Structure formats: structure tokens, C-alpha cells
mmCIF file with all atom_site columns, C-alpha atoms in Angstrom:
data_model
loop_
_atom_site.group_PDB
_atom_site.id
_atom_site.type_symbol
_atom_site.label_atom_id
_atom_site.label_alt_id
_atom_site.label_comp_id
_atom_site.label_asym_id
_atom_site.label_entity_id
_atom_site.label_seq_id
_atom_site.pdbx_PDB_ins_code
_atom_site.Cartn_x
_atom_site.Cartn_y
_atom_site.Cartn_z
_atom_site.occupancy
_atom_site.B_iso_or_equiv
_atom_site.pdbx_formal_charge
_atom_site.auth_seq_id
_atom_site.auth_comp_id
_atom_site.auth_asym_id
_atom_site.auth_atom_id
_atom_site.pdbx_PDB_model_num
ATOM 1  C CA . MET A 1 1  ? 0.277   -0.012 0.255  1.00 46.00 ? 1  MET A CA 1
ATOM 2  C CA . ASP A 1 2  ? 2.424   2.621  -1.234 1.00 50.00 ? 2  ASP A CA 1
ATOM 3  C CA . TRP A 1 3  ? -0.610  5.028  -1.713 1.00 55.00 ? 3  TRP A CA 1
ATOM 4  C CA . VAL A 1 4  ? -4.078  5.156  -0.472 1.00 59.00 ? 4  VAL A CA 1
ATOM 5  C CA . GLU A 1 5  ? -6.830  7.258  -2.217 1.00 70.00 ? 5  GLU A CA 1
ATOM 6  C CA . ASN A 1 6  ? -8.872  9.014  -0.146 1.00 72.00 ? 6  ASN A CA 1
ATOM 7  C CA . SER A 1 7  ? -12.613 7.876  0.294  1.00 81.00 ? 7  SER A CA 1
ATOM 8  C CA . PRO A 1 8  ? -15.292 10.313 -1.510 1.00 82.00 ? 8  PRO A CA 1
ATOM 9  C CA . VAL A 1 9  ? -16.668 10.695 1.894  1.00 86.00 ? 9  VAL A CA 1
ATOM 10 C CA . GLU A 1 10 ? -13.755 11.637 3.484  1.00 85.00 ? 10 GLU A CA 1
ATOM 11 C CA . THR A 1 11 ? -13.435 14.154 0.907  1.00 85.00 ? 11 THR A CA 1
ATOM 12 C CA . VAL A 1 12 ? -16.815 15.544 0.889  1.00 87.00 ? 12 VAL A CA 1
ATOM 13 C CA . GLY A 1 13 ? -16.075 16.078 4.735  1.00 88.00 ? 13 GLY A CA 1
ATOM 14 C CA . LYS A 1 14 ? -12.951 17.924 4.333  1.00 87.00 ? 14 LYS A CA 1
ATOM 15 C CA . LEU A 1 15 ? -14.712 20.413 1.920  1.00 88.00 ? 15 LEU A CA 1
ATOM 16 C CA . PHE A 1 16 ? -17.388 20.667 4.432  1.00 92.00 ? 16 PHE A CA 1
ATOM 17 C CA . LEU A 1 17 ? -14.879 21.501 7.107  1.00 92.00 ? 17 LEU A CA 1
ATOM 18 C CA . MET A 1 18 ? -13.207 24.400 4.559  1.00 89.00 ? 18 MET A CA 1
ATOM 19 C CA . VAL A 1 19 ? -16.672 26.036 3.564  1.00 91.00 ? 19 VAL A CA 1
ATOM 20 C CA . GLY A 1 20 ? -17.472 26.017 7.306  1.00 92.00 ? 20 GLY A CA 1
ATOM 21 C CA . ALA A 1 21 ? -14.381 27.703 8.241  1.00 91.00 ? 21 ALA A CA 1
ATOM 22 C CA . ILE A 1 22 ? -14.731 30.195 5.623  1.00 90.00 ? 22 ILE A CA 1
ATOM 23 C CA . LEU A 1 23 ? -18.019 31.042 6.880  1.00 93.00 ? 23 LEU A CA 1
ATOM 24 C CA . LEU A 1 24 ? -17.456 31.363 10.338 1.00 94.00 ? 24 LEU A CA 1
ATOM 25 C CA . ILE A 1 25 ? -14.410 33.982 9.251  1.00 90.00 ? 25 ILE A CA 1
ATOM 26 C CA . LEU A 1 26 ? -16.856 35.842 6.644  1.00 88.00 ? 26 LEU A CA 1
ATOM 27 C CA . GLY A 1 27 ? -19.466 35.878 9.363  1.00 89.00 ? 27 GLY A CA 1
ATOM 28 C CA . PHE A 1 28 ? -16.956 37.053 12.130 1.00 89.00 ? 28 PHE A CA 1
ATOM 29 C CA . LEU A 1 29 ? -15.540 39.798 9.741  1.00 82.00 ? 29 LEU A CA 1
ATOM 30 C CA . LEU A 1 30 ? -18.928 41.080 9.076  1.00 81.00 ? 30 LEU A CA 1
ATOM 31 C CA . THR A 1 31 ? -20.023 41.159 12.691 1.00 86.00 ? 31 THR A CA 1
ATOM 32 C CA . LEU A 1 32 ? -17.142 43.687 13.164 1.00 82.00 ? 32 LEU A CA 1
ATOM 33 C CA . LEU A 1 33 ? -17.634 45.465 9.656  1.00 73.00 ? 33 LEU A CA 1
ATOM 34 C CA . GLY A 1 34 ? -21.202 46.116 11.228 1.00 72.00 ? 34 GLY A CA 1
ATOM 35 C CA . ARG A 1 35 ? -20.053 47.717 14.242 1.00 75.00 ? 35 ARG A CA 1
ATOM 36 C CA . ALA A 1 36 ? -17.264 50.388 11.999 1.00 71.00 ? 36 ALA A CA 1
ATOM 37 C CA . PRO A 1 37 ? -19.190 53.650 12.158 1.00 73.00 ? 37 PRO A CA 1
ATOM 38 C CA . PHE A 1 38 ? -17.467 54.398 8.642  1.00 70.00 ? 38 PHE A CA 1
ATOM 39 C CA . ILE A 1 39 ? -18.957 51.700 6.836  1.00 69.00 ? 39 ILE A CA 1
ATOM 40 C CA . GLY A 1 40 ? -21.552 52.724 4.212  1.00 71.00 ? 40 GLY A CA 1
ATOM 41 C CA . GLU A 1 41 ? -21.350 56.640 5.185  1.00 79.00 ? 41 GLU A CA 1
ATOM 42 C CA . LEU A 1 42 ? -18.191 57.238 3.101  1.00 82.00 ? 42 LEU A CA 1
ATOM 43 C CA . PRO A 1 43 ? -18.614 60.303 0.618  1.00 88.00 ? 43 PRO A CA 1
ATOM 44 C CA . GLY A 1 44 ? -19.494 59.109 -2.743 1.00 88.00 ? 44 GLY A CA 1
ATOM 45 C CA . ASP A 1 45 ? -21.852 56.815 -1.595 1.00 89.00 ? 45 ASP A CA 1
ATOM 46 C CA . ILE A 1 46 ? -25.477 57.282 -2.590 1.00 89.00 ? 46 ILE A CA 1
ATOM 47 C CA . SER A 1 47 ? -28.534 57.245 -0.784 1.00 86.00 ? 47 SER A CA 1
ATOM 48 C CA . VAL A 1 48 ? -31.796 58.296 -2.644 1.00 90.00 ? 48 VAL A CA 1
ATOM 49 C CA . LYS A 1 49 ? -35.138 58.640 -0.182 1.00 90.00 ? 49 LYS A CA 1
ATOM 50 C CA . TRP A 1 50 ? -38.534 59.286 -1.951 1.00 89.00 ? 50 TRP A CA 1
ATOM 51 C CA . ARG A 1 51 ? -41.551 59.252 0.275  1.00 90.00 ? 51 ARG A CA 1
ATOM 52 C CA . ASN A 1 52 ? -41.370 55.941 1.818  1.00 92.00 ? 52 ASN A CA 1
ATOM 53 C CA . VAL A 1 53 ? -38.419 54.163 0.078  1.00 93.00 ? 53 VAL A CA 1
ATOM 54 C CA . THR A 1 54 ? -34.819 54.443 0.533  1.00 89.00 ? 54 THR A CA 1
ATOM 55 C CA . CYS A 1 55 ? -32.735 53.370 -2.064 1.00 90.00 ? 55 CYS A CA 1
ATOM 56 C CA . TYR A 1 56 ? -28.978 52.909 -1.064 1.00 86.00 ? 56 TYR A CA 1
ATOM 57 C CA . PHE A 1 57 ? -25.759 52.860 -3.244 1.00 89.00 ? 57 PHE A CA 1
ATOM 58 C CA . PRO A 1 58 ? -22.630 52.282 -1.134 1.00 88.00 ? 58 PRO A CA 1
ATOM 59 C CA . VAL A 1 59 ? -20.317 52.991 -4.323 1.00 91.00 ? 59 VAL A CA 1
ATOM 60 C CA . VAL A 1 60 ? -17.432 54.171 -2.752 1.00 90.00 ? 60 VAL A CA 1
ATOM 61 C CA . THR A 1 61 ? -17.362 51.624 -0.135 1.00 87.00 ? 61 THR A CA 1
ATOM 62 C CA . SER A 1 62 ? -17.637 48.619 -2.040 1.00 89.00 ? 62 SER A CA 1
ATOM 63 C CA . ILE A 1 63 ? -14.637 50.002 -4.271 1.00 93.00 ? 63 ILE A CA 1
ATOM 64 C CA . VAL A 1 64 ? -12.741 50.636 -0.868 1.00 89.00 ? 64 VAL A CA 1
ATOM 65 C CA . LEU A 1 65 ? -13.679 47.031 0.426  1.00 86.00 ? 65 LEU A CA 1
ATOM 66 C CA . SER A 1 66 ? -12.852 45.281 -2.924 1.00 93.00 ? 66 SER A CA 1
ATOM 67 C CA . ILE A 1 67 ? -9.276  47.038 -2.588 1.00 95.00 ? 67 ILE A CA 1
ATOM 68 C CA . VAL A 1 68 ? -9.052  45.856 1.244  1.00 89.00 ? 68 VAL A CA 1
ATOM 69 C CA . VAL A 1 69 ? -10.087 42.057 0.312  1.00 89.00 ? 69 VAL A CA 1
ATOM 70 C CA . THR A 1 70 ? -8.001  41.978 -3.161 1.00 96.00 ? 70 THR A CA 1
ATOM 71 C CA . ALA A 1 71 ? -4.712  43.269 -1.143 1.00 95.00 ? 71 ALA A CA 1
ATOM 72 C CA . VAL A 1 72 ? -5.574  40.671 1.850  1.00 89.00 ? 72 VAL A CA 1
ATOM 73 C CA . LEU A 1 73 ? -5.797  37.552 -0.431 1.00 90.00 ? 73 LEU A CA 1
ATOM 74 C CA . ASN A 1 74 ? -2.849  38.738 -2.510 1.00 93.00 ? 74 ASN A CA 1
ATOM 75 C CA . LEU A 1 75 ? -0.694  39.038 0.769  1.00 91.00 ? 75 LEU A CA 1
ATOM 76 C CA . ILE A 1 76 ? -2.340  35.371 1.752  1.00 87.00 ? 76 ILE A CA 1
ATOM 77 C CA . ILE A 1 77 ? -1.380  34.028 -1.490 1.00 90.00 ? 77 ILE A CA 1
ATOM 78 C CA . TRP A 1 78 ? 2.102   35.520 -1.417 1.00 88.00 ? 78 TRP A CA 1
ATOM 79 C CA . LEU A 1 79 ? 2.913   33.772 1.984  1.00 87.00 ? 79 LEU A CA 1
ATOM 80 C CA . LEU A 1 80 ? 1.274   30.336 0.805  1.00 84.00 ? 80 LEU A CA 1
ATOM 81 C CA . ARG A 1 81 ? 4.018   30.211 -2.119 1.00 86.00 ? 81 ARG A CA 1
ATOM 82 C CA . LYS A 1 82 ? 7.011   31.168 0.559  1.00 75.00 ? 82 LYS A CA 1
#
């Protein structure tokens, strides 16, 4: 027995663990970001109020979060390749 293949059940189990860990981290980050006072209120975020309807378009917040997430993911990938 030089090489033993993982069973499909074991592979699915590992996949579920990884997805669960990712969801846990995302939930933690979203909880922290929900408490940040500047998220959603940056200059350039659009809020339209008309009668009893409010439409909110967080343009600048989305751009800033995209840049931060891209930088963090690139740093993680760079560290894993070393």
C-alpha cells in the first residue's frame, strides 16, 4: 500500500470543514464591519429617499472593501507560496 486514495466521504467531509471555516471567518468579519461607523457612510455613497422608500448604493464603500479584500488575498497567496 504505497498510495491510498481518500474515500469520497472523507473528501466531502474535508470540503464541508473548509466551507464551514470560511463561513465562520466571514461571519466574524461581517460582525466587526457592522460596528464600524464609517462603513456605508463614506463620501460618494449614494442614498436616495423618496416618500417612504429609501434606496442605498454604497459605491465608494464597495470600492474600498474590494481593494482591501484584494490586498489581503494577495498577501495570503504570497505568504503561502513561500
